[in-house]
Coordinates of C-alpha atoms in Angstrom, one line a residue:
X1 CA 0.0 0.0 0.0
X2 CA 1.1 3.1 -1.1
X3 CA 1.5 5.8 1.7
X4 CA 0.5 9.6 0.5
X5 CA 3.0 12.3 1.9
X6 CA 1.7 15.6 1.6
X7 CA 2.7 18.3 -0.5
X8 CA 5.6 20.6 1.3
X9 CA 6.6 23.4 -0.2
X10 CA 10.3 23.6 -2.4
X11 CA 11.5 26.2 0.0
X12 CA 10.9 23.9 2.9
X13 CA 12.4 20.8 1.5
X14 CA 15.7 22.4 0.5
X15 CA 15.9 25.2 2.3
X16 CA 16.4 27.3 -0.9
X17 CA 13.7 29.2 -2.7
X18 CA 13.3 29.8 -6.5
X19 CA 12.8 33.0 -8.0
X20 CA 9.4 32.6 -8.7
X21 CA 8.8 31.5 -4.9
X22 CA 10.2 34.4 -3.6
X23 CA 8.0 36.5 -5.9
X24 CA 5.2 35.0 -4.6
X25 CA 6.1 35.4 -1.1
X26 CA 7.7 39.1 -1.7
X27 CA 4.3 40.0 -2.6
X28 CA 2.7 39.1 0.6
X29 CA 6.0 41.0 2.3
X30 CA 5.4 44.2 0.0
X31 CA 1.8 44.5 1.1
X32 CA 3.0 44.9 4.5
X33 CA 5.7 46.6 4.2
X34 CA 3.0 49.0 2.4
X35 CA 0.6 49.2 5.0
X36 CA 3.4 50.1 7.5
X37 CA 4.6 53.0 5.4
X38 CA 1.4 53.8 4.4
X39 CA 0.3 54.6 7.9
X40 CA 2.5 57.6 8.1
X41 CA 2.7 59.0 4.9
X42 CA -1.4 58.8 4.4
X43 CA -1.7 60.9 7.8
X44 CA 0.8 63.5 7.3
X45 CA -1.0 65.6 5.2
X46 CA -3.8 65.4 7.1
X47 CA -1.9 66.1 10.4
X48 CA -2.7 70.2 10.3
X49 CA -6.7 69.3 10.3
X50 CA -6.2 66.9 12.5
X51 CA -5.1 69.4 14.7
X52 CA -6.8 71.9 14.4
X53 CA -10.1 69.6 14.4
X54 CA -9.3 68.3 17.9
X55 CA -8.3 71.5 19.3
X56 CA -4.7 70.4 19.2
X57 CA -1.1 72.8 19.5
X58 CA 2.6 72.3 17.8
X59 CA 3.2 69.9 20.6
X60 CA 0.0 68.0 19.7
X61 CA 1.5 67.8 16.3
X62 CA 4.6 66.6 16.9
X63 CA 3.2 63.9 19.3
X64 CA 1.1 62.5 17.1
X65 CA 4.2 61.4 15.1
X66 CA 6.1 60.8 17.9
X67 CA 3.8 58.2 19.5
X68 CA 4.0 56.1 16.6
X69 CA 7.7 56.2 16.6
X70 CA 8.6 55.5 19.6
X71 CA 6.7 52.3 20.4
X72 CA 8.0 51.5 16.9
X73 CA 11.5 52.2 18.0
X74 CA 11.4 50.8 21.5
X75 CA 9.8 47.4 20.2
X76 CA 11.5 46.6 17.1
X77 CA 14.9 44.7 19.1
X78 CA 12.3 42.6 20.4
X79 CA 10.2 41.8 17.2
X80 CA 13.9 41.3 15.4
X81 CA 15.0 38.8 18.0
X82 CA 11.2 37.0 18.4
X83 CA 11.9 36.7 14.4
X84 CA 15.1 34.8 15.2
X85 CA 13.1 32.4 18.1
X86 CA 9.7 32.2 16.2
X87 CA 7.6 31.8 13.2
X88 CA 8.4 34.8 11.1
X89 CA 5.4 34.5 9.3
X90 CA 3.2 34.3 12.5
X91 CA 5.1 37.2 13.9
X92 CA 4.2 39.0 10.8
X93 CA 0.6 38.6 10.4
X94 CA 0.6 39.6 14.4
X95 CA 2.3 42.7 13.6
X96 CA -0.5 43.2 11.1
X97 CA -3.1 42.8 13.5
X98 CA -1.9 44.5 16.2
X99 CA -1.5 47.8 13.5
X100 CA -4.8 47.1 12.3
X101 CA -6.7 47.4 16.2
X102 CA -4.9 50.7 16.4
X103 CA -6.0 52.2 13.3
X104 CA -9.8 51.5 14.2
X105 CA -9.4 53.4 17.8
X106 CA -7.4 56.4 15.8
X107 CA -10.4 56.7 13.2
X108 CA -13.0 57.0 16.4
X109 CA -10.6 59.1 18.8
X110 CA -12.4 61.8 19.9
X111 CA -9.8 64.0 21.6
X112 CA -5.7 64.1 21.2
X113 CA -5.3 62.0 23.8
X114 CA -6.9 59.1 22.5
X115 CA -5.8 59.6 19.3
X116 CA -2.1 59.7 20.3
X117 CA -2.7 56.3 21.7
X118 CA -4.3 54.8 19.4
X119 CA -0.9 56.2 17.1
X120 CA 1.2 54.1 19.1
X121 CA -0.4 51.0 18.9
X122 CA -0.1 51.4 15.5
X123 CA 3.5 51.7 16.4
X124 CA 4.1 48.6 18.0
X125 CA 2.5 46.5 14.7
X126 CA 4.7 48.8 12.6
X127 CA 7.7 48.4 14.7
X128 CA 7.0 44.4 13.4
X129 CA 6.2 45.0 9.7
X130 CA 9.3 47.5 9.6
X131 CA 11.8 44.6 11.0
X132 CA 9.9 41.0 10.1
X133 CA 9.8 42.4 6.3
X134 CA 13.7 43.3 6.1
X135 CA 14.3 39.6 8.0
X136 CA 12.2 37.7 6.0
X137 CA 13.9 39.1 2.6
X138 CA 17.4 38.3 4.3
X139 CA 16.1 35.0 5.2
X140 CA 15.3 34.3 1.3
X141 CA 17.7 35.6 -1.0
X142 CA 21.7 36.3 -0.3
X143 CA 23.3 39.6 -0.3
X144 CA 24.1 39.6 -3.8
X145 CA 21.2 38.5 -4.9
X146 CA 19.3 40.9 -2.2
X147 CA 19.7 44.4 -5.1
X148 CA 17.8 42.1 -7.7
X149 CA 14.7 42.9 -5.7
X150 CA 15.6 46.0 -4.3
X151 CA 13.5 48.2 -7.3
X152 CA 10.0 46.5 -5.8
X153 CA 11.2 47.5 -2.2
X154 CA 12.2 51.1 -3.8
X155 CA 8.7 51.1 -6.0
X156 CA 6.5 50.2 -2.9
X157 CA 8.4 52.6 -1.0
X158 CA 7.4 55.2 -3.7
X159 CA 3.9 54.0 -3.9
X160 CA 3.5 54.4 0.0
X161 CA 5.2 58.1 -0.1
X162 CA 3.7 59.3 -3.1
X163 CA 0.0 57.6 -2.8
X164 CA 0.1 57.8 0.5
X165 CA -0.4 61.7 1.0
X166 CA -2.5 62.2 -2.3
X167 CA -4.8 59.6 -0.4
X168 CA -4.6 61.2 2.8
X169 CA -5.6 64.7 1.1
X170 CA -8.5 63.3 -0.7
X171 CA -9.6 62.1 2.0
X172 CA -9.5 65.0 4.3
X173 CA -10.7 67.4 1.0
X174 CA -13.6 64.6 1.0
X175 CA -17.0 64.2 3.1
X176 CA -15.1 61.4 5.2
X177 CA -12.9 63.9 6.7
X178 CA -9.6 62.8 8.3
X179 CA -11.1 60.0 10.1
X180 CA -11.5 58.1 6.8
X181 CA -7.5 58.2 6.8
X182 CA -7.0 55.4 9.2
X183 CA -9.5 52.9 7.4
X184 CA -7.4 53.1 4.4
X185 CA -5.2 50.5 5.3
X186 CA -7.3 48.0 6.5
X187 CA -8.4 46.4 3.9
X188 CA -4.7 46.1 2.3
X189 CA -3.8 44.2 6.2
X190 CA -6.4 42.4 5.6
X191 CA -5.0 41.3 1.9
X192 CA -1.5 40.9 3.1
X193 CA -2.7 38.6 6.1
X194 CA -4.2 36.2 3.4
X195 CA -1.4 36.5 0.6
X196 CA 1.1 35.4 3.3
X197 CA -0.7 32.6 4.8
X198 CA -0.6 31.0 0.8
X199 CA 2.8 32.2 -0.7
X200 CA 5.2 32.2 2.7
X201 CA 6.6 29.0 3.3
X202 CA 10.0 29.3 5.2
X203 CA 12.3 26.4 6.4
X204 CA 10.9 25.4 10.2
X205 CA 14.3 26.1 12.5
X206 CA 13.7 24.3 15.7
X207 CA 15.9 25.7 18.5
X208 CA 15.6 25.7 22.4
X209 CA 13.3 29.3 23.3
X210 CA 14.7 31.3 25.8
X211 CA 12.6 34.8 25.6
X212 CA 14.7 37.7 27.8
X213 CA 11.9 39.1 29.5
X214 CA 13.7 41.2 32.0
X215 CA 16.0 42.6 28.7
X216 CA 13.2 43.3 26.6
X217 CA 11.5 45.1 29.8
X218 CA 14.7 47.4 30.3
X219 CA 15.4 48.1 26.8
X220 CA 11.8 49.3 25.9
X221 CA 11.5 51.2 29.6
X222 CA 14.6 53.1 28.9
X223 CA 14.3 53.9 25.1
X224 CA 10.6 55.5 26.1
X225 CA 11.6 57.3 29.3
X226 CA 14.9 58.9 26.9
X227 CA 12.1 59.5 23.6
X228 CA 9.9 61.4 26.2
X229 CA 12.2 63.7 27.3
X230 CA 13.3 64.5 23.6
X231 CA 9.4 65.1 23.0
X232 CA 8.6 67.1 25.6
X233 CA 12.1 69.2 26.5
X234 CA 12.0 72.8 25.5
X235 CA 8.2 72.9 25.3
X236 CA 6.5 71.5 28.7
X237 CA 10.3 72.2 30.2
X238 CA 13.4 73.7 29.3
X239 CA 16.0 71.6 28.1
X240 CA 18.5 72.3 31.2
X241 CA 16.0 71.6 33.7
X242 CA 15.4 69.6 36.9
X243 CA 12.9 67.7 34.8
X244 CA 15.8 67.0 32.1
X245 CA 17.7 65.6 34.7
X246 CA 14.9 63.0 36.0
X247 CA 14.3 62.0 33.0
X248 CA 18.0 61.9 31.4
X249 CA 19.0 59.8 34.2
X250 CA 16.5 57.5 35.0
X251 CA 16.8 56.7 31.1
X252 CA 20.2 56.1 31.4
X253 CA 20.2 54.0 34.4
X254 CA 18.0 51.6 33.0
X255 CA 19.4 51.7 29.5
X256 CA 23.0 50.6 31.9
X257 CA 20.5 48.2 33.4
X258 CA 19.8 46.5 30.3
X259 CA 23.3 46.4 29.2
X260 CA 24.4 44.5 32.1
X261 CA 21.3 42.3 31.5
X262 CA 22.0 41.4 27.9
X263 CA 26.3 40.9 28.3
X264 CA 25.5 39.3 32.0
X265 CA 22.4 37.5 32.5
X266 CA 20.5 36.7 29.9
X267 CA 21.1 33.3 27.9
X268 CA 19.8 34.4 24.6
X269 CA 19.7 38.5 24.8
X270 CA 16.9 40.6 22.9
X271 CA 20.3 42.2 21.4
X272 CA 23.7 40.1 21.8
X273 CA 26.4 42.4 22.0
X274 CA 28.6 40.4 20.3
X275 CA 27.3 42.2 17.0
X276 CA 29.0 44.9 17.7
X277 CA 32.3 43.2 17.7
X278 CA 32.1 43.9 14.0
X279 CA 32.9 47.5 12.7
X280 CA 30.7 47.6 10.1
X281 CA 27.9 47.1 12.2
X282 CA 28.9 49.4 14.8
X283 CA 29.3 52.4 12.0
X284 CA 26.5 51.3 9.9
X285 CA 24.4 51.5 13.1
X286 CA 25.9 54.7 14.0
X287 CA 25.3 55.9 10.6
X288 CA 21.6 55.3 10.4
X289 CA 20.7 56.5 13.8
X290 CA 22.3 60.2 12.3
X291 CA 20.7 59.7 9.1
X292 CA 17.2 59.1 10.9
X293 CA 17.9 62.3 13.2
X294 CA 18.3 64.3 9.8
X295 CA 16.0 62.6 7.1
X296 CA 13.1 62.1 9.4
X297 CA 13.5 64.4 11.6
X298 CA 13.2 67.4 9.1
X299 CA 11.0 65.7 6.1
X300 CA 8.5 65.0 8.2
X301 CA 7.4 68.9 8.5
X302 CA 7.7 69.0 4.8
X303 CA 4.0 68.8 4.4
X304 CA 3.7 71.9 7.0
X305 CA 5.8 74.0 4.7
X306 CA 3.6 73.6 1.5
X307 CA 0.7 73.7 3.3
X308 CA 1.7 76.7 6.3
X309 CA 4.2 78.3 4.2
X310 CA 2.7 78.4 0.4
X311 CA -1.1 78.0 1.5
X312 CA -1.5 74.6 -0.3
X313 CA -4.2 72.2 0.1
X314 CA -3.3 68.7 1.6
X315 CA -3.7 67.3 -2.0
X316 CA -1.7 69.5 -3.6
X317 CA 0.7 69.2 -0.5
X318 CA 0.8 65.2 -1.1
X319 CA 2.1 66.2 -5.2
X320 CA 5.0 67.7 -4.0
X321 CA 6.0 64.8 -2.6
X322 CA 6.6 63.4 -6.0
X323 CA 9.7 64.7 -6.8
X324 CA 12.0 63.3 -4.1
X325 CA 10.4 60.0 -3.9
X326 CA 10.7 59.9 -8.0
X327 CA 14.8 60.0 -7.0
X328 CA 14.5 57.5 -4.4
X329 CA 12.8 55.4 -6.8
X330 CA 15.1 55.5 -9.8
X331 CA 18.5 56.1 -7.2
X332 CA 17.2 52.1 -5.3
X333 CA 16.4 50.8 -8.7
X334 CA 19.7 51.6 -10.5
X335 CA 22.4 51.1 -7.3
X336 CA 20.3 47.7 -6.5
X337 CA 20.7 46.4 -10.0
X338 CA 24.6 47.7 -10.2
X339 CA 25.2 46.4 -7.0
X340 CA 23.8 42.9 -8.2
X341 CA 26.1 43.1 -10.8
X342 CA 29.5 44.0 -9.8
X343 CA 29.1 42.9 -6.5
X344 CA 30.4 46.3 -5.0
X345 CA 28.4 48.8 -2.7
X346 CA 30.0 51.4 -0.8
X347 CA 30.8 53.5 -3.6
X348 CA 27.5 54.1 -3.7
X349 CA 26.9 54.1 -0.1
X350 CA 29.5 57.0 -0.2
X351 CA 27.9 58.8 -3.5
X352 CA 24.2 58.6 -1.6
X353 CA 25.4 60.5 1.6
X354 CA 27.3 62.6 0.0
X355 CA 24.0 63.5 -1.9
X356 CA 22.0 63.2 1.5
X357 CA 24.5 66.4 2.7
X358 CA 23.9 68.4 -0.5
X359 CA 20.4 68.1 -0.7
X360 CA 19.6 68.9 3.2
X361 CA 22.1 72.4 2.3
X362 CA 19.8 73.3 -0.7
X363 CA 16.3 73.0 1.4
X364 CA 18.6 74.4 4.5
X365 CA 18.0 77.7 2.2
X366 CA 14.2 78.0 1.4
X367 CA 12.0 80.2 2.8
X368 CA 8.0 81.2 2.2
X369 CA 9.3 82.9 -0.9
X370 CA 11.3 80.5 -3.0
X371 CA 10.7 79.6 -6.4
X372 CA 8.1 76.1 -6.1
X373 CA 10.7 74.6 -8.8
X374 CA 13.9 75.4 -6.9
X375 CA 12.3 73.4 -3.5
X376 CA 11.1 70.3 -5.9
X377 CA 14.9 70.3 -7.5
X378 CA 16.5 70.3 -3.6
X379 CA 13.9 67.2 -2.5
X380 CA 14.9 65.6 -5.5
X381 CA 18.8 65.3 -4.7
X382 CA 17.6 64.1 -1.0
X383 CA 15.4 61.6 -2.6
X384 CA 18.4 60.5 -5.2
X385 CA 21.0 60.2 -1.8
X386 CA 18.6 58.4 0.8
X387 CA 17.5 55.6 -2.2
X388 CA 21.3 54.7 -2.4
X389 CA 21.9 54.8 1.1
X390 CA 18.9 53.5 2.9
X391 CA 19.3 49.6 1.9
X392 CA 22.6 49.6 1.6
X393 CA 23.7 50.1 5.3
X394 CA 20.9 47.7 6.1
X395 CA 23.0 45.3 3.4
X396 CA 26.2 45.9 4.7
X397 CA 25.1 44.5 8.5
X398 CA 23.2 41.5 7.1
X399 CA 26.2 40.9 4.8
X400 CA 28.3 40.4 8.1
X401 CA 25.8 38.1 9.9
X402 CA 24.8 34.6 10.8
X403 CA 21.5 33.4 9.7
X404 CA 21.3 33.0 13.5
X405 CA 21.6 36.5 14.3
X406 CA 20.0 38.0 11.2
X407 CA 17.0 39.2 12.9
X408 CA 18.3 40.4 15.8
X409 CA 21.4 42.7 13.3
X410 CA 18.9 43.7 11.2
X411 CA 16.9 45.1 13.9
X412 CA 19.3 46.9 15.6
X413 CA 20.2 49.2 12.3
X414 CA 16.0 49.5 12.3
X415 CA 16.2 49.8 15.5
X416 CA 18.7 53.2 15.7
X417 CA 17.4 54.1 12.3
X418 CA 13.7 54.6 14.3
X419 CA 15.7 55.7 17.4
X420 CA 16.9 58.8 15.3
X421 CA 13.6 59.8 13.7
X422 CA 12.5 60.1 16.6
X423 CA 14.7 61.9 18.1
X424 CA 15.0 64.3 15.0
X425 CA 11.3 64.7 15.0
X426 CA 11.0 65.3 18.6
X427 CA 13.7 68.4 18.9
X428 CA 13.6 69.2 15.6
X429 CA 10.0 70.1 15.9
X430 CA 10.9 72.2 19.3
X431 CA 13.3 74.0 17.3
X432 CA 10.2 74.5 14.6
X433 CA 7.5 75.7 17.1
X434 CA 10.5 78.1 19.2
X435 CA 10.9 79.7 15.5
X436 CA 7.4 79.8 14.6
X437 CA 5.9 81.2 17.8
X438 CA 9.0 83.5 17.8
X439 CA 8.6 85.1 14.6
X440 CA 4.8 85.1 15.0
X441 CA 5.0 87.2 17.9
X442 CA 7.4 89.3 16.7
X443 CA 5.1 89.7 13.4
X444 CA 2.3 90.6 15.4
X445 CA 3.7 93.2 17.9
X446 CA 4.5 94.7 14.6
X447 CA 0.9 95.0 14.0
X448 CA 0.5 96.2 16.7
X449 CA -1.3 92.8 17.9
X450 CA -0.6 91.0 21.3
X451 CA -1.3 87.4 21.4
X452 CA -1.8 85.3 24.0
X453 CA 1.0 82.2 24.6
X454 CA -1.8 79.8 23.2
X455 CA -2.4 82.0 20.3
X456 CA 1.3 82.3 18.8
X457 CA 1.8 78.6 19.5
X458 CA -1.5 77.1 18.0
X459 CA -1.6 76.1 14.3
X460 CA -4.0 78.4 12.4
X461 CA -6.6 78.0 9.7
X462 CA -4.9 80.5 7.3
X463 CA -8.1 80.7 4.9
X464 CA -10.0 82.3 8.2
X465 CA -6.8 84.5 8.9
X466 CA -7.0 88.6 7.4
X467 CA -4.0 88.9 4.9
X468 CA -1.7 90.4 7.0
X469 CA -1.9 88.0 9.9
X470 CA -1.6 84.9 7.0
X471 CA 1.2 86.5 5.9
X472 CA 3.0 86.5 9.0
X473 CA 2.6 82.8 9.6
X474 CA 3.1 81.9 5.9
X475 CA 6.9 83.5 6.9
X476 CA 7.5 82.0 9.9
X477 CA 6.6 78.9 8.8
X478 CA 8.6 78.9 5.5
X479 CA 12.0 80.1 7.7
X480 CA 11.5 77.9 10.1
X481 CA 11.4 74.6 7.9
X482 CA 14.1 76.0 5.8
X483 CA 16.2 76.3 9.4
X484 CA 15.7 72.9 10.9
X485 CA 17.0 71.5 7.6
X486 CA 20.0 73.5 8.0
X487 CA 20.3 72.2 11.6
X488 CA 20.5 68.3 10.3
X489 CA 23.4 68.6 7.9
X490 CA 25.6 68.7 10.7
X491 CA 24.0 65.4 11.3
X492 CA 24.3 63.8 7.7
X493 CA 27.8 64.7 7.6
X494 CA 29.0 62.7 10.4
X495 CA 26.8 60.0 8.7
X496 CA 29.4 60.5 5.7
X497 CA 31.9 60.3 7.7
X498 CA 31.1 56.8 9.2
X499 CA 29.9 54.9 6.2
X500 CA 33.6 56.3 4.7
X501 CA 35.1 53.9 7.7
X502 CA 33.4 51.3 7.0
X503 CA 35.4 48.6 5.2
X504 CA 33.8 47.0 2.0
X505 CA 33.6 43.2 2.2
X506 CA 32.2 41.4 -0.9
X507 CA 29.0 40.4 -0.7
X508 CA 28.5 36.5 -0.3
X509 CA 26.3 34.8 -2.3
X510 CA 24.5 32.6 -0.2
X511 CA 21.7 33.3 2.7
X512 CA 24.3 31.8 5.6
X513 CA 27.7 32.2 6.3
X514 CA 30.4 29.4 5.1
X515 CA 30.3 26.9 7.7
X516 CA 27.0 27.8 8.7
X517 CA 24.4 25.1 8.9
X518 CA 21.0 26.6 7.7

């Protein structure tokens, strides 16, 4: 009698995949990775009315953004190292639903408050798409081979950035209002839940679980308490301040905490330190933690500046996006396919930083008053420097480590990466609403007006502002944006300076190390 054995997938038999099996799983990975992109980029243009709909400041702002950041940040260690304990594809579809419970509460929040926790339980699923999507891929295809399908990474990416805020403005232009902003990705969750339950089929790895509760616990405790401060110093408190100090410190002890933890007492640590026995992770990770603080940290108020500065609608806002995600598109495209090809990358790692400094100078200059076509020309030499250097210090680390460790390495460059944006958004938007309110008082004194604190820090309605008053916001708007960018190439170029110490190794050509059993 002949026994049946049921059907298992190629990739689980040999541990390999074939291209057309990591297409079909990629596509489940891209959806993802689309709805976690998607829930930022469809909000931000919508961010001013949500404000000012909710009865929300600069600080609200900024917080809103912030939320989602830092439970992204202070969870995504712990999602990369689950990845490297767990199913990756369970941990996936969780992340998906976790994002997807948060989303519903942000579309009904009826204050800031809620709504700024709803944001960061959409963090903590996005934290998971943002890491398990970058493991997965590393799990799948080998560094070489990795730039081959780099341009559907770099097109979702532009999909996400470019749809993503003509969506959102739509929206808010629309009878839904900005509430319909937040159901826009469910039903693609719901799409990429299904298409990886059929096309993800990843070799079962069967190793002895030790979770490090009491590291995960420290890590995430001291990442928030230090994100806090950077959200709420020079706003709710000064910067040198007895409230600084509180926070600073107590941050600091328990990030010293966790460090002990992880190199002392736990068996299989939320982040081994042995990763950064290798210099290229140690300045890759350096380098994307300052390129977060400057990309994110400044782009972010972007949308503020065409629609505070040049009086655009959110629609019109989410066009101007265009132009530097059309050079992050075509710069991932090229420098993943060349990079597939010769087999060399930090020439291009170099050429996109270098880019990344030139093109935060150029916006470092605008103003209210500069020519639309000048701005779009600056964004698109950022867009051209971040798609060459984004991915490719995310390759350089993966290139360096064990199958074993690939979640946990790539998480830590996500990790810093997230840790930066935050921390650029946070006191880069202090240094925004300082400006703002600043040259808004000033403005108005001049008129002969004199506002109340809550008055010159509040985000207006300029189409229910008189001329004069409009312009005066329209100004300090367009200075300050054109000030923090300034502020972050200081930033950016000690990025440079790391990714030029790092030493290139060739890029190996298969998913483990040699000598590495997969």
């Amino acid at each position: 009698m002949t026994q049946v054995v049921p059907a298992v997938p190629a990739a689980e038999q040999s541990g390999e995949m074939s291209h057309r099996e990591v297409l079909e799983a990629l596509s489940g990975l891209l959806l993802a990775m689309f709805v976690a992109m998607l829930s930022s980029t469809v909000v931000s243009n919508a961010l001013p009315t949500i404000v000012t709909d909710l009865d929300g400041s600069q600080t609200g702002y900024t917080w809103v953004v912030v939320a989602t950041l830092l439970t992204m940040t202070a969870t995504t260690p712990v999602w990369g190292k689950l990845a490297d304990l767990f199913s990756k594809k369970v941990l996936v579809q969780t992340a998906l639903v976790i994002f997807s419970i948060g989303s519903v509460v942000a579309a009904a929040a009826p204050s800031m408050g809620v709504l700024i926790g709803a944001r960061a339980v959409q963090g903590l699923g996005v934290g998971g798409l943002t890491a398990l999507v970058q493991v997965v891929i590393a799990t799948m295809v080998s560094p070489r081979e990795r730039g081959r399908y780099s341009g559907y990474i770099g097109a979702v990416f532009a999909l996400a950035t470019v749809s993503g805020p003509l969506v959102g403005g739509l929206i808010v232009d629309s009878p839904l209002g900005w509430r319909g902003c937040f159901f826009v990705g469910l039903p693609i969750a719901a799409l990429a839940f299904v298409v990886l339950q059929r096309t993800l089929h990843l070799p079962v790895v069967r190793r002895e679980v030790r979770i490090d509760y009491l590291g995960a616990t420290l890590i995430v405790a001291g990442v928030s308490i230090l994100l806090v401060w950077v959200s709420l110093a020079g706003q709710q408190f000064d910067w040198v301040s007895p409230t600084t100090a509180l926070l600073v410190g107590a941050g600091l002890a328990v990030i010293a905490a966790a460090l002990y933890v992880e190199a002392r007492v736990a068996v299989d640590p939320v982040i081994p330190l042995r990763l950064f026995r290798d210099r290229t992770t140690v300045l890759a990770t350096v380098a994307s933690a300052l390129v977060g603080v400057a990309m994110f940290g400044a782009t972010v108020y972007l949308s503020q500046y065409f629609q505070l500065a040049r009086g655009m609608s959110p629609t019109e806002a989410g066009l101007m996006s265009i132009a530097m995600v059309g050079g992050l598109l075509v710069s991932s495209i090229a420098t993943g396919r060349i990079i597939t090809t010769t087999g060399r990358w930090k020439r291009w790692l170099v050429g996109g930083m270098v880019l990344v400094v030139v093109g935060l100078a150029l916006l470092g200059t605008i103003d209210a008053d500069t020519q639309l076509g000048v701005v779009l020309a600056y964004m698109a030499v950022l867009g051209v420097g971040v798609g060459a250097t984004m991915q490719n210090l995310v390759l350089a680390v993966q290139n360096n480590a064990s199958l074993a460790d690939m979640g946990a390495a790539s998480s830590v460059v996500a990790f810093f990466r997230s840790m930066g944006g935050a921390t650029g958004v946070s006191a880069l938007g202090a240094v925004l609403a300082h400006q703002v309110s600043g040259s808004v008082r000033d403005g108005l004194a001049t008129l002969g007006i004199h506002p109340s604190s809550h008055e010159s820090h509040a985000i207006p309605d300029l189409d229910k502002l008189p001329a004069p008053i409009r312009d005066i916001y329209e100004h300090a708007f367009g200075d300050a944006v054109g000030h923090i960018f300034l502020v972050s190439v200081p930033f950016a170029l000690l990025a440079l300076l790391c990714v030029l110490a790092i030493r290139e190794v060739p890029l190996r050509t298969t998913v483990t190390k040699e000598g590495e059993a997969r």
